[in-house]
PDB file of C-alpha atoms in Angstrom:
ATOM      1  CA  UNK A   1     214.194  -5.075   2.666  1.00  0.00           C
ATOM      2  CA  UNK A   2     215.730  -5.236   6.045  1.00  0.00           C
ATOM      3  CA  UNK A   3     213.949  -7.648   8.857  1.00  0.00           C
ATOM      4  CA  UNK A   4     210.846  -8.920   9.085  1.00  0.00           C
ATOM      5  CA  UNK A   5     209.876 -12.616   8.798  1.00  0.00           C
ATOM      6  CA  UNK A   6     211.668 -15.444   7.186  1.00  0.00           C
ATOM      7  CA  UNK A   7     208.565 -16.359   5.754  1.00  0.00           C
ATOM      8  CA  UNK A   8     205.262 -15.392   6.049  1.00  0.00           C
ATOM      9  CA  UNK A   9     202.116 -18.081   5.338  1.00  0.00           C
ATOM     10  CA  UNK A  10     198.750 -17.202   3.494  1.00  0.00           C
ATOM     11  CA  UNK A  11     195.820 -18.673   2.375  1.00  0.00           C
ATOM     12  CA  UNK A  12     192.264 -20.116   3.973  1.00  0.00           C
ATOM     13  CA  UNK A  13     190.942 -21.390   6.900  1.00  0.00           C
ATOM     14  CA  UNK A  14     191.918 -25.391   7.251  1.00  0.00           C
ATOM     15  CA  UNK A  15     194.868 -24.846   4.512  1.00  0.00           C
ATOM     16  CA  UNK A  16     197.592 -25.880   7.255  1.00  0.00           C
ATOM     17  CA  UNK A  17     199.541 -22.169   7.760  1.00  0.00           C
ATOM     18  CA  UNK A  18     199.481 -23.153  11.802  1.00  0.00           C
ATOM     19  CA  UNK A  19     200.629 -27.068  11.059  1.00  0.00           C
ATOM     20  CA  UNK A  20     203.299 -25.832   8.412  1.00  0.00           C
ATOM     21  CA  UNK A  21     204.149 -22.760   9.962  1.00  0.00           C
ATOM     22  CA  UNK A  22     205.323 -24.703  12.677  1.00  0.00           C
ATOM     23  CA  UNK A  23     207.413 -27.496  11.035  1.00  0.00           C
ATOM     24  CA  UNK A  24     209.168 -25.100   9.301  1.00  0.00           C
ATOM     25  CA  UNK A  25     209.897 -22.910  12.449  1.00  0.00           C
ATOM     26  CA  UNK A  26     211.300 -26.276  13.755  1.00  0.00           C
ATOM     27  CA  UNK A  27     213.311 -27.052  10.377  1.00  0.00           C
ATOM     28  CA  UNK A  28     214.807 -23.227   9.872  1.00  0.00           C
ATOM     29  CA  UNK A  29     215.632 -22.945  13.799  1.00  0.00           C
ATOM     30  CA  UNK A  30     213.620 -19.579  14.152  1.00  0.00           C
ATOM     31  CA  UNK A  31     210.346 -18.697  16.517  1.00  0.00           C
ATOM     32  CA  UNK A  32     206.941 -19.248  15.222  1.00  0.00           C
ATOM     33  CA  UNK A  33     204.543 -16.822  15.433  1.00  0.00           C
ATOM     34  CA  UNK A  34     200.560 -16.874  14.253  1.00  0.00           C
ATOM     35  CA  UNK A  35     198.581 -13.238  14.294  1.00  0.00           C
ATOM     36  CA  UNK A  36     195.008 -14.927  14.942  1.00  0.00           C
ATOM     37  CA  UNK A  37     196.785 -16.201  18.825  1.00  0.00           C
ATOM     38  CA  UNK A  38     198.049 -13.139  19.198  1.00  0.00           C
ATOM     39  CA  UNK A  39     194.888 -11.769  18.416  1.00  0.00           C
ATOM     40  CA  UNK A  40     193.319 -14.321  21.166  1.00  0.00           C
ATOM     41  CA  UNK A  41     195.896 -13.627  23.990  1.00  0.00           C
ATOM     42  CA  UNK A  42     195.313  -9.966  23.195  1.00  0.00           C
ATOM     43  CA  UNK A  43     191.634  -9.645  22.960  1.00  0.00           C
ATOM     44  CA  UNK A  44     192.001 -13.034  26.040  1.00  0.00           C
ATOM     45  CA  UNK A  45     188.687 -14.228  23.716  1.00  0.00           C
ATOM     46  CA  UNK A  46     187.912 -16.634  20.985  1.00  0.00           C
ATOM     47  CA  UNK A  47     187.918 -14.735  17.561  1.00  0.00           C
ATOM     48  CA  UNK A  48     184.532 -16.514  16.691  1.00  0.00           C
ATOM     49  CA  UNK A  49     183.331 -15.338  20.242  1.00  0.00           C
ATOM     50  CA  UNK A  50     185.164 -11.193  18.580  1.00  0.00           C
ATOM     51  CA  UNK A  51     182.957 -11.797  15.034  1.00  0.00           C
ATOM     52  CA  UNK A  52     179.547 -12.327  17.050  1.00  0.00           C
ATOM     53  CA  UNK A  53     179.910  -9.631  20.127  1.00  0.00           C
ATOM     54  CA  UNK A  54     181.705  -6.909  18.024  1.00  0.00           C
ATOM     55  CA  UNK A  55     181.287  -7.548  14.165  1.00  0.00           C
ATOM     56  CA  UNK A  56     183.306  -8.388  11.463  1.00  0.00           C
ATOM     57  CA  UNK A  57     184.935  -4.904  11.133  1.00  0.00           C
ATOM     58  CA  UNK A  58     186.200  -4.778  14.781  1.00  0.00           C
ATOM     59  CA  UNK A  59     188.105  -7.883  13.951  1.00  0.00           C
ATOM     60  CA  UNK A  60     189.769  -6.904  10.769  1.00  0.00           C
ATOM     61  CA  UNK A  61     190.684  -3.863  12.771  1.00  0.00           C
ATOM     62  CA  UNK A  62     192.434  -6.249  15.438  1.00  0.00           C
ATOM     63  CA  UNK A  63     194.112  -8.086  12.334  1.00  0.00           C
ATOM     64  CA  UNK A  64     195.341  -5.191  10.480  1.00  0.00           C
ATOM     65  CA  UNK A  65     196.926  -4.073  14.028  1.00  0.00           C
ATOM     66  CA  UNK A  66     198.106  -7.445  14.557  1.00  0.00           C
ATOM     67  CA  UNK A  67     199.869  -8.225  11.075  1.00  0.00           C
ATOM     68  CA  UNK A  68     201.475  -4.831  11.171  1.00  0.00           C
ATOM     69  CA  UNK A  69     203.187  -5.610  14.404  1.00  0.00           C
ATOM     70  CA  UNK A  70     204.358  -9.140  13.714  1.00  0.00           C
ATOM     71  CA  UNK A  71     205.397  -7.987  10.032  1.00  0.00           C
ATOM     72  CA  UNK A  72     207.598  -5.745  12.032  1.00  0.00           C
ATOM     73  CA  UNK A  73     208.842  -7.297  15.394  1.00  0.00           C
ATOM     74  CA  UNK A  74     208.885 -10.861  14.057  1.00  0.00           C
ATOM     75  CA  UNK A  75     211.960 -12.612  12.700  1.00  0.00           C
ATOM     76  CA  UNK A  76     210.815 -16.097  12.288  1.00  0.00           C
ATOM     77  CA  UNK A  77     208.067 -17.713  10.435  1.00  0.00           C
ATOM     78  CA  UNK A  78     205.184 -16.200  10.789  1.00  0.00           C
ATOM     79  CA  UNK A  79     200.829 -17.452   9.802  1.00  0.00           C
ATOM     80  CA  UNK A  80     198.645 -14.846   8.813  1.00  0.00           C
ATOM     81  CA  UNK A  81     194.550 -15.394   9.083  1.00  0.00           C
ATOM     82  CA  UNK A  82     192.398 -15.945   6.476  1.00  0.00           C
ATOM     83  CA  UNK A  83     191.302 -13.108   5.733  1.00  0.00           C
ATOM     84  CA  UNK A  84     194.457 -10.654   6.649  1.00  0.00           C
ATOM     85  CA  UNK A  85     194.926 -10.299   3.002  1.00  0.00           C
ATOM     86  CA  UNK A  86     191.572  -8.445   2.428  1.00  0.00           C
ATOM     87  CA  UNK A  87     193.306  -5.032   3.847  1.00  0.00           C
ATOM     88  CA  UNK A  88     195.122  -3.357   1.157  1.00  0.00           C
ATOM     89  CA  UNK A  89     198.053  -2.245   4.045  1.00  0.00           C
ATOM     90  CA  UNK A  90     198.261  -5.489   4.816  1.00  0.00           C
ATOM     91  CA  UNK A  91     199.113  -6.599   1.572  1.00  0.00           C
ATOM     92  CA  UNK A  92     201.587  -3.410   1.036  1.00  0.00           C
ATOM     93  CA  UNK A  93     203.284  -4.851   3.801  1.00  0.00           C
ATOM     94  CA  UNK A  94     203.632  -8.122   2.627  1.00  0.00           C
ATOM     95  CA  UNK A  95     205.010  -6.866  -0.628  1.00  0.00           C
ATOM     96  CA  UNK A  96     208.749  -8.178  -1.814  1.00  0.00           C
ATOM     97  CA  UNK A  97     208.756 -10.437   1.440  1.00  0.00           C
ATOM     98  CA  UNK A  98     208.705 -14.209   1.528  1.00  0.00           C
ATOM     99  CA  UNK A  99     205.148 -15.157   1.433  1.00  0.00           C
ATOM    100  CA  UNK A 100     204.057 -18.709   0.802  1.00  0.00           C
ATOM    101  CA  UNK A 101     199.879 -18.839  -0.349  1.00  0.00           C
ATOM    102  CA  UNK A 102     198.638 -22.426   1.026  1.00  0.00           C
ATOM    103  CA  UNK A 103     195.907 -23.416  -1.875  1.00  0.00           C
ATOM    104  CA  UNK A 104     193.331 -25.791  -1.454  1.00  0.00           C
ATOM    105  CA  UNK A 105     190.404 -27.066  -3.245  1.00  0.00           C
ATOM    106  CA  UNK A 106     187.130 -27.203  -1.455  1.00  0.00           C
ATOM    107  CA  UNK A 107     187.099 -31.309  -1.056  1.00  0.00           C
ATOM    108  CA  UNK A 108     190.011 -30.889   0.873  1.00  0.00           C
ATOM    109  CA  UNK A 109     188.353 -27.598   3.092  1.00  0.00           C
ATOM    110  CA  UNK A 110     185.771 -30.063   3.666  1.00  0.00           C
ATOM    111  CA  UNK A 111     187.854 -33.317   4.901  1.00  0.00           C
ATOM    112  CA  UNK A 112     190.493 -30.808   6.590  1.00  0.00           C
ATOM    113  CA  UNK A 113     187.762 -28.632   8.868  1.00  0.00           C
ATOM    114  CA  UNK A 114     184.389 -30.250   8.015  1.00  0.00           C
ATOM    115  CA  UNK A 115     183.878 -26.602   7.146  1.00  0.00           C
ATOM    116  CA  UNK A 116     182.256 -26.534  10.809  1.00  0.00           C
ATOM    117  CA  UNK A 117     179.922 -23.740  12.628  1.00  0.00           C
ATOM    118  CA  UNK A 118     182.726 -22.909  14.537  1.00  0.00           C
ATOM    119  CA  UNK A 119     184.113 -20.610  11.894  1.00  0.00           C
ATOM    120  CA  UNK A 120     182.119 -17.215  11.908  1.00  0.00           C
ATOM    121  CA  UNK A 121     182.090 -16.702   8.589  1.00  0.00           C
ATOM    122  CA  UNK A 122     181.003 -20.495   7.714  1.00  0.00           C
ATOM    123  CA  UNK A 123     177.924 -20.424   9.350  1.00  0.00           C
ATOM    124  CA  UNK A 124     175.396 -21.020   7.194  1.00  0.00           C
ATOM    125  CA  UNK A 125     175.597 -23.319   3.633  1.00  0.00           C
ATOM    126  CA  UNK A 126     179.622 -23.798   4.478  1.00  0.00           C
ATOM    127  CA  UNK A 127     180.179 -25.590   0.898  1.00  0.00           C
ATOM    128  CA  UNK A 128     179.051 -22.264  -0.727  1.00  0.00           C
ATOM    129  CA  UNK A 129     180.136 -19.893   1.652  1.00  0.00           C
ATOM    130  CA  UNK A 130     183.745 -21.278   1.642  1.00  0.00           C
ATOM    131  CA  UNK A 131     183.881 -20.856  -2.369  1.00  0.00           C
ATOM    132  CA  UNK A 132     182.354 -17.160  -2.046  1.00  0.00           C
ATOM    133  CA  UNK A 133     185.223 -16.584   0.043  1.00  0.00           C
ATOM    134  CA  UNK A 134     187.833 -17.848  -2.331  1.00  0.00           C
ATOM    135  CA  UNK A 135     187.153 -16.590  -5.171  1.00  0.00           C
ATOM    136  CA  UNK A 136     186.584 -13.093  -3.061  1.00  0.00           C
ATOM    137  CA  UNK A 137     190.099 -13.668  -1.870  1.00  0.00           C
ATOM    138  CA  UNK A 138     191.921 -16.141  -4.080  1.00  0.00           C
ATOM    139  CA  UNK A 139     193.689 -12.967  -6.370  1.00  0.00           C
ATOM    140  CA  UNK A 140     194.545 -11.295  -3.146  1.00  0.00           C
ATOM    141  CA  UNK A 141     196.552 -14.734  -1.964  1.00  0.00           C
ATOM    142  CA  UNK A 142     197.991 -14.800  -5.230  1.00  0.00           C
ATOM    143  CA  UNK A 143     199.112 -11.220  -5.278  1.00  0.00           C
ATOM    144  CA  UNK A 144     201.172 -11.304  -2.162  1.00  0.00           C
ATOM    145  CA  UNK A 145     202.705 -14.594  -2.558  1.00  0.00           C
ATOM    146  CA  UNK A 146     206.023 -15.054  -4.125  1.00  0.00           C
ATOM    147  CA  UNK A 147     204.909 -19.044  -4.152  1.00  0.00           C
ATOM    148  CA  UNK A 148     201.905 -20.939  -4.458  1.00  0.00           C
ATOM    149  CA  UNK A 149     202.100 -23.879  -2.812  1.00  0.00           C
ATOM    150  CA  UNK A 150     199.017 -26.485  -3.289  1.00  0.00           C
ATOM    151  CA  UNK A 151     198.392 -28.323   0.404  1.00  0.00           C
ATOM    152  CA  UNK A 152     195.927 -30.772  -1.971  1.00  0.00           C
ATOM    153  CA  UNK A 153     196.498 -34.519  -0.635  1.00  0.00           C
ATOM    154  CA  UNK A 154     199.884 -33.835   0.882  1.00  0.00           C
ATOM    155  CA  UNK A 155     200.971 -33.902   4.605  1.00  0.00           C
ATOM    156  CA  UNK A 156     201.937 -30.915   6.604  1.00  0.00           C
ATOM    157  CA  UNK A 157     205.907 -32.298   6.057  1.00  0.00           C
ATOM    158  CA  UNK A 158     205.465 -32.440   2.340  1.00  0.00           C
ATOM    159  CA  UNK A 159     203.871 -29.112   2.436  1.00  0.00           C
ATOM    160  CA  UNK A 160     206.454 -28.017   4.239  1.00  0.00           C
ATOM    161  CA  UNK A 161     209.289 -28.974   2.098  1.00  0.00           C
ATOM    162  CA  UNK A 162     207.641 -27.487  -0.365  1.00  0.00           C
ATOM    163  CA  UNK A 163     207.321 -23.816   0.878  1.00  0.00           C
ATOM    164  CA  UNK A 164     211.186 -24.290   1.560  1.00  0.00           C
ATOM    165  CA  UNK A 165     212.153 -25.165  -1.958  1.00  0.00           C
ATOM    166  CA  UNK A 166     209.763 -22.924  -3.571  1.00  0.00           C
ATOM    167  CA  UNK A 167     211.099 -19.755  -1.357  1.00  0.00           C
ATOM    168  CA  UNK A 168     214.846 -20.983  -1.837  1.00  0.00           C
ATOM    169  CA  UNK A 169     215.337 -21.436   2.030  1.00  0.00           C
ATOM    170  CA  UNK A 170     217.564 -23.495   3.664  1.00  0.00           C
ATOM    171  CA  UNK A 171     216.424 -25.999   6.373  1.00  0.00           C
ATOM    172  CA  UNK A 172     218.567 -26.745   9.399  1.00  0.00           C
ATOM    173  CA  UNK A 173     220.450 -30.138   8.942  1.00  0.00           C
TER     174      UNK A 173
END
């Protein structure tokens, strides 16, 4: 596999991909890039604000468009959304690349995001809703990932060290 991203971060809403993305951007000297903000400068609108005046499909369609473009133009580290991994090109693409699944339980979704309104598909009964969604999606993290990485009572720097270690890469010194 020629270039794409040096890694490539996965997993649910509140798991840290933007907060770890980051850190490791900063230790492996290489741009950061997430596809929901490019999504946002794009569409120059909350995604939340995408969900509710043009559905859930439209969105996905925007992701899908969005992953395939970073996937390709991106060199650095790069934070997928939640639910990228739902579209089966999306996780074609992924395949044999450096992906990183951020796991969490749900007491952690819950002291991380307060599972808030403000996530479309958290509206209503967020507890519930947020472990529909996982186990809908949990196998789909898992297939892409070459590393699991559990976020579970660890900072973002802990986290991060762990991504590098687990996907072999070095960290600028």
């Amino acid at each position: 596999m020629t270039a794409g991203p040096l890694v490539v971060l996965v997993g649910p809403m509140g798991s840290g991909k933007s907060t770890v993305g980051a850190l490791l951007a900063e230790r492996l000297g290489a741009p950061y890039r997430d596809t929901d903000a490019d999504i946002v400068a794009a569409e120059g609108r909350e995604i939340s604000d995408i969900f509710v005046e043009d559905g859930e499909e439209h969105f996905r369609a925007l992701e899908r468009d969005a992953v395939a473009a970073a996937v390709a133009e991106h060199e650095g580290v790069l934070a997928l959304g939640g639910g990228a991994v739902l579209d089966a090109g999306t996780r074609a693409l992924l395949a044999g690349r450096p992906v990183a699944y951020l796991s969490m339980d749900v007491d952690e979704a819950v002291r991380r995001v307060g599972l808030n309104t403000a996530r479309p598909l958290l509206a209503v009964n967020p507890r519930r809703q947020w472990r529909e969604l996982m186990e809908a999606r949990r196998h789909l993290y898992t297939e892409v990932a070459r590393a699991v990485v559990t976020t579970d009572d660890r900072t973002p720097e802990e986290v991060a060290d762990a991504v590098l270690a687990a996907l072999d890469l070095k960290k600028d010194a």
